[in-house]
């Protein structure tokens, strides 16, 4: 019989401390045994020779501890057994010891020698366990012993013992903070440890002992990043959180340029402006002036170490551990460039299916994120829909998120959803829903009336709480535009007869008082009724009655003089002193007497002053200055021990601090040196040309990467590779590096890519020839070439009249990764393009060739038109020189593709087999040494509705050759990527194509009149006007049209006015007309009839506006206003 | 010597006073200081401290919040008291309440507490007050191993089981007779290996590996039966009993169905990224291999439709209820274990219904109608109809209750996911392999 039975019986009465425990032991003296005696009995058992008796006694003692009973008087008896041979007895003795050693310090010292012996044991597990218990005994006198033990264990052979040493560090620190310096030495030593077992624990110790010593991390940073995936999950959380802070001190803000350039870019942005932005506001002026120059001079280059961190944490989003996922999410939120933050949304939404406590925390964080990065969660809107079975606190948080996500496009769906929530049985939730409706109404002007009407309907709800909450919200809404809604005020005045909830009554009275001019007839009557019931009202209602009386007296003293006097008299004798005071105050102020104060003539001003409308904003606003995922963020208050997330540094600290001595495996040290000179490279080789974020994860991961020590044995693949195969792989590595360099540039200056890619194809050819002869020099010369080309292009830029604006634009485009437009590099090409546009301008209206009825260019028509060279030029000016005007994207890199590289561009030509498809032109280059055969695609994976027309199989692509093919994709108006496999006769590659929004469009040709007509139907909601101040260079029609058309596949409507130009296009289900007034305004008309493209259109609007917006200048959104 | 003795005396006094304020000053950061297990009724029946003892009176704040919230689900998981932070979870009618004094990622603690609860479930078959009380010593030993100084140490069930054997009836009998123990005689080596989730030296006579693909449909249907929101969540639960160190590869016919995945740490992420296969050295015994989400863009097949009419009459205190359930897209499988739950408005007094199939119950305190239908027969659709009576004088309820549905479809993964093959490397023998598919209703709700 074990002690377990005792608990069952014990459950009932707790006063008879553990009495039944002895029921089975006749020797214990039965029911008469006293506390003292009983412990005597246990002592006896502990003193016996039998392990079973000892065990039984220990079990009972531990059970007592578990229930919080005091067992401290047994200490001497228990401590004797610390050297017991029986392992379970021993463990239970340890449990006891750790619990009571603090209270019985001198006796606890008896046990120390046992542990000291254990520290020398040949078995690592015994060593570790001895250290663990020794360090857990909180006895100050043994601090030196502990210190010694920790130091010794830190250089133990066994990683497990070293891990235990790391665990012991914070214990010792908490016991004696004086030891800090010595402990830091140990931490420094352990941080250099290369095993995953130790990493998590030592970082934990670091965080608790010396989180401010960020310098200790430098040398270990890269190692930690690379080990991260193999560290146990709890360690991962600690490391990620620490690295977030580290990165904030060491790297530059990846969004810096954007926040500079976009400052005040939109009303919304400033409204939700973050702390950072505000800080920048102070220095805004000087910065802005410098912004353009700075952006040009110092383009933001992401530190490769920063990139390393982002890349190595990303797979952890797939962890089963919610804490790890959250840690990665906050890391991305705080550190990643805006365009990349999106990846965390899916993982966070996944956590919403976990336990309700996890949901609670995740939703709090999502709520904060939605305020700053709304777009991120918009696709997951429905995941936040509320079920009646959710706990109330979850419901309210989901509601918060839904409210934050609401915008013009989705508000109707959200309001419909809210409508069902109002019928919920959970009244707290209903009240919160009404509040949410109020917030949507204030934030989104378009639906204010709808919301107001809905709320007014709720006033007739049977549930009083609902009505009351509605009244309060309506009050706030009306305050924004009272003149329009006197009927609602009247309606509410009638409610005073029925509503009993004091807050609601008070709100109504305030409203009537405030807007008594709008309801001149009703107001005095309401006051009459209120005067009647005054004595029975709640205090807040009484105060509002006084308010109402005062206001009426001031505006309509003839009718209400007596009533007011009456009310004031009642209030004079009220029990509540607030009310008495208020009454006295009001009387003095409004009722003119001989000795009335000087203030009475200002009474009207005092009472009827214009009150600012209340701002309904999210309680999660501004919470993001706390590190997300932290306790402080959750409580919105700084918790003890919280480490502030530092601001980004102004300029990057020296990155070389993270360099580690040249690793042994590098054979050729001279090359290594050269490398370091060129660019600060991490020592691990990274053959993977990190592809841009537009590419899907599939194609990224496909490439054989050595840097990520993903699955143990595979380990640092490229390292061993380079050892084995000498020269060849080394040069490959070089190429990889080259590639990475390129990648970096691509990310920063997307625009440069075009010229680069063009050049790289030439390069590819040349290189191929040389490859046979001399590999090493090849890569060198290649880089030279690249530099040359760059300088060339920069020269041409400076020649170009628009160069400056161009560059700034590039920065901007690169930052937020909109579907970027091709940028003309060489003046020659620029001219060519210009002439094309000229042609476009002078072209007579092509209306006869268009089917104006449905605004869609019929398929056959296009094919017909293709014969006419002139009209072809009109149709798609880009087709003539697609390579120069169109931006090409990388589909498959030559390293990944084992010699096969593929690039694609959106040719903007109609895809003849299917008009709904977008034509994608692909260019295959075989730079390997053997032929590639049977190039075709397979296993197309698409989102529903999307379709793909395969390109015809390329039977053979000889080495060094290039081939092109065209495929068609119907993206179904979404920007979802099309994933498929590219197959050769030997291999398959996962690739994906993601369209920039601008490419989903198809231009349609309209005459001016047609355009005007179409435009006339799309007023109001469908109209977005932005006022832009364009800089001088940009102020001609050409430039504007050119910029817009490069950003999106639009075509120009010929029109007479030279001040205005219009562009039109029709994607499949939606029409978008852009009209541009050359000097100052851009208006985009869109049809919101299709919901699918709503988001895309919004993005497009941004793209177009951004293509026109220039650096350092403000764009103000004036939505809903028609152009003059 | 005298000095040190004095010091000792002082510190004894100092610590035994154990005021939270003093503790706050002397104790710097730690993850979890103490754990309290609190029963549904508010009885604190177990406490464990990993550092200085924190008085159980700290739980009063929690009990107060619990009282206020009413429903245990509505107790905020994180509470702030003057000197401590209380982070709690609610599992199996128990509160696991952890106390911490400093900044800690809340999810870290919550996730850990759930892991503790999972471990109890794993060891004792369930995570209930009775079982935990019965096994206090084992619980204590487990907690001791799982946390060191408030920081998680060993949370893998395979490692724990090596150190502390789960109790079985036979063993407890043997232990009482021989004085044997639950603590493993060997020291745990699992923590030392680079596959910490698998214990060493596993031996079976029958080598078998079974995988259950379990999919749940989360859906919200509106009044008219149209889908407001639907998605499929899936998990693959594995039961692997294989000798030695097998290296398994599980591949799917259509892995691209999976939109979002999360894995047991044993799965090699790189292989999944590049080839979309699951490659792993499995833990021994039962574990969740992966959970996934099927892209919500794909249309979700809804296996049943619900025709319902619940109305409350304007006059007189009564209402009517009429529910019929029929098969919709069942992919040729039978809908089993069909269960309908309807939480009625609070003003409902009683119901008088007749079910053509199965039985129904009405809980007077929670006002929940529970209709256990069983198998769905497409020829004879189950129907529940009758009248609802409302408290006299109470107004007609404004709201309509929503209907929650539970069901099961055997031999079917509703998303169409199929395992194509399981390969084993690293060991010579031939294991038994099996895959089972089940589809269930997750949070399946019909609005009325």
PDB file of N, CA and C in Angstrom, chain A residues 674 678 734 737-738 741-742 745 763 767 770 776-790:
ATOM      1  N   UNK A 674      41.329  37.931 -49.371  1.00  0.00           N
ATOM      2  CA  UNK A 674      40.747  38.746 -50.426  1.00  0.00           C
ATOM      3  C   UNK A 674      39.241  38.890 -50.208  1.00  0.00           C
ATOM      4  N   UNK A 678      36.867  42.258 -49.759  1.00  0.00           N
ATOM      5  CA  UNK A 678      35.787  42.635 -50.659  1.00  0.00           C
ATOM      6  C   UNK A 678      34.508  42.974 -49.900  1.00  0.00           C
ATOM      7  N   UNK A 734      33.095  30.559 -54.762  1.00  0.00           N
ATOM      8  CA  UNK A 734      33.311  31.944 -55.154  1.00  0.00           C
ATOM      9  C   UNK A 734      32.116  32.478 -55.903  1.00  0.00           C
ATOM     10  N   UNK A 737      29.423  33.244 -53.725  1.00  0.00           N
ATOM     11  CA  UNK A 737      29.610  34.498 -53.026  1.00  0.00           C
ATOM     12  C   UNK A 737      29.235  35.669 -53.929  1.00  0.00           C
ATOM     13  N   UNK A 738      29.727  35.512 -55.121  1.00  0.00           N
ATOM     14  CA  UNK A 738      29.397  36.519 -56.116  1.00  0.00           C
ATOM     15  C   UNK A 738      27.898  36.707 -56.175  1.00  0.00           C
ATOM     16  N   UNK A 741      26.389  38.480 -53.371  1.00  0.00           N
ATOM     17  CA  UNK A 741      26.621  39.907 -53.500  1.00  0.00           C
ATOM     18  C   UNK A 741      25.556  40.502 -54.413  1.00  0.00           C
ATOM     19  N   UNK A 742      25.357  39.768 -55.450  1.00  0.00           N
ATOM     20  CA  UNK A 742      24.357  40.217 -56.412  1.00  0.00           C
ATOM     21  C   UNK A 742      23.000  40.281 -55.757  1.00  0.00           C
ATOM     22  N   UNK A 745      22.380  43.185 -53.771  1.00  0.00           N
ATOM     23  CA  UNK A 745      22.086  44.362 -54.568  1.00  0.00           C
ATOM     24  C   UNK A 745      20.664  44.309 -55.072  1.00  0.00           C
ATOM     25  N   UNK A 763      27.554  37.547 -69.939  1.00  0.00           N
ATOM     26  CA  UNK A 763      28.625  37.036 -69.113  1.00  0.00           C
ATOM     27  C   UNK A 763      28.670  35.541 -69.128  1.00  0.00           C
ATOM     28  N   UNK A 767      31.739  33.433 -70.024  1.00  0.00           N
ATOM     29  CA  UNK A 767      32.309  32.675 -68.939  1.00  0.00           C
ATOM     30  C   UNK A 767      32.415  31.213 -69.317  1.00  0.00           C
ATOM     31  N   UNK A 770      35.422  30.426 -71.107  1.00  0.00           N
ATOM     32  CA  UNK A 770      36.637  30.503 -70.310  1.00  0.00           C
ATOM     33  C   UNK A 770      36.701  29.447 -69.228  1.00  0.00           C
ATOM     34  N   UNK A 776      39.560  30.053 -61.849  1.00  0.00           N
ATOM     35  CA  UNK A 776      39.784  30.966 -60.735  1.00  0.00           C
ATOM     36  C   UNK A 776      39.705  32.429 -61.171  1.00  0.00           C
ATOM     37  N   UNK A 777      40.448  32.694 -62.214  1.00  0.00           N
ATOM     38  CA  UNK A 777      40.493  34.087 -62.646  1.00  0.00           C
ATOM     39  C   UNK A 777      39.138  34.530 -63.174  1.00  0.00           C
ATOM     40  N   UNK A 778      38.435  33.566 -63.591  1.00  0.00           N
ATOM     41  CA  UNK A 778      37.131  33.873 -64.158  1.00  0.00           C
ATOM     42  C   UNK A 778      36.259  34.671 -63.190  1.00  0.00           C
ATOM     43  N   UNK A 779      36.156  34.141 -62.040  1.00  0.00           N
ATOM     44  CA  UNK A 779      35.246  34.801 -61.107  1.00  0.00           C
ATOM     45  C   UNK A 779      35.740  36.185 -60.735  1.00  0.00           C
ATOM     46  N   UNK A 780      37.033  36.303 -60.721  1.00  0.00           N
ATOM     47  CA  UNK A 780      37.576  37.616 -60.421  1.00  0.00           C
ATOM     48  C   UNK A 780      37.180  38.620 -61.491  1.00  0.00           C
ATOM     49  N   UNK A 781      37.469  38.200 -62.712  1.00  0.00           N
ATOM     50  CA  UNK A 781      37.175  39.126 -63.795  1.00  0.00           C
ATOM     51  C   UNK A 781      35.688  39.403 -63.873  1.00  0.00           C
ATOM     52  N   UNK A 782      34.963  38.420 -63.492  1.00  0.00           N
ATOM     53  CA  UNK A 782      33.529  38.611 -63.527  1.00  0.00           C
ATOM     54  C   UNK A 782      33.110  39.750 -62.613  1.00  0.00           C
ATOM     55  N   UNK A 783      33.702  39.708 -61.463  1.00  0.00           N
ATOM     56  CA  UNK A 783      33.324  40.755 -60.522  1.00  0.00           C
ATOM     57  C   UNK A 783      33.794  42.122 -61.016  1.00  0.00           C
ATOM     58  N   UNK A 784      34.937  42.089 -61.681  1.00  0.00           N
ATOM     59  CA  UNK A 784      35.408  43.340 -62.258  1.00  0.00           C
ATOM     60  C   UNK A 784      34.396  43.878 -63.246  1.00  0.00           C
ATOM     61  N   UNK A 785      33.992  42.968 -64.057  1.00  0.00           N
ATOM     62  CA  UNK A 785      33.023  43.366 -65.055  1.00  0.00           C
ATOM     63  C   UNK A 785      31.796  44.001 -64.429  1.00  0.00           C
ATOM     64  N   UNK A 786      31.433  43.357 -63.375  1.00  0.00           N
ATOM     65  CA  UNK A 786      30.234  43.839 -62.747  1.00  0.00           C
ATOM     66  C   UNK A 786      30.418  45.262 -62.228  1.00  0.00           C
ATOM     67  N   UNK A 787      31.552  45.436 -61.624  1.00  0.00           N
ATOM     68  CA  UNK A 787      31.818  46.769 -61.119  1.00  0.00           C
ATOM     69  C   UNK A 787      31.814  47.783 -62.248  1.00  0.00           C
ATOM     70  N   UNK A 788      32.432  47.349 -63.308  1.00  0.00           N
ATOM     71  CA  UNK A 788      32.470  48.228 -64.467  1.00  0.00           C
ATOM     72  C   UNK A 788      31.068  48.624 -64.885  1.00  0.00           C
ATOM     73  N   UNK A 789      30.291  47.610 -65.019  1.00  0.00           N
ATOM     74  CA  UNK A 789      28.947  47.871 -65.503  1.00  0.00           C
ATOM     75  C   UNK A 789      28.207  48.804 -64.559  1.00  0.00           C
ATOM     76  N   UNK A 790      28.517  48.619 -63.314  1.00  0.00           N
ATOM     77  CA  UNK A 790      27.828  49.485 -62.366  1.00  0.00           C
ATOM     78  C   UNK A 790      28.234  50.932 -62.553  1.00  0.00           C
TER      79      UNK A 790
END
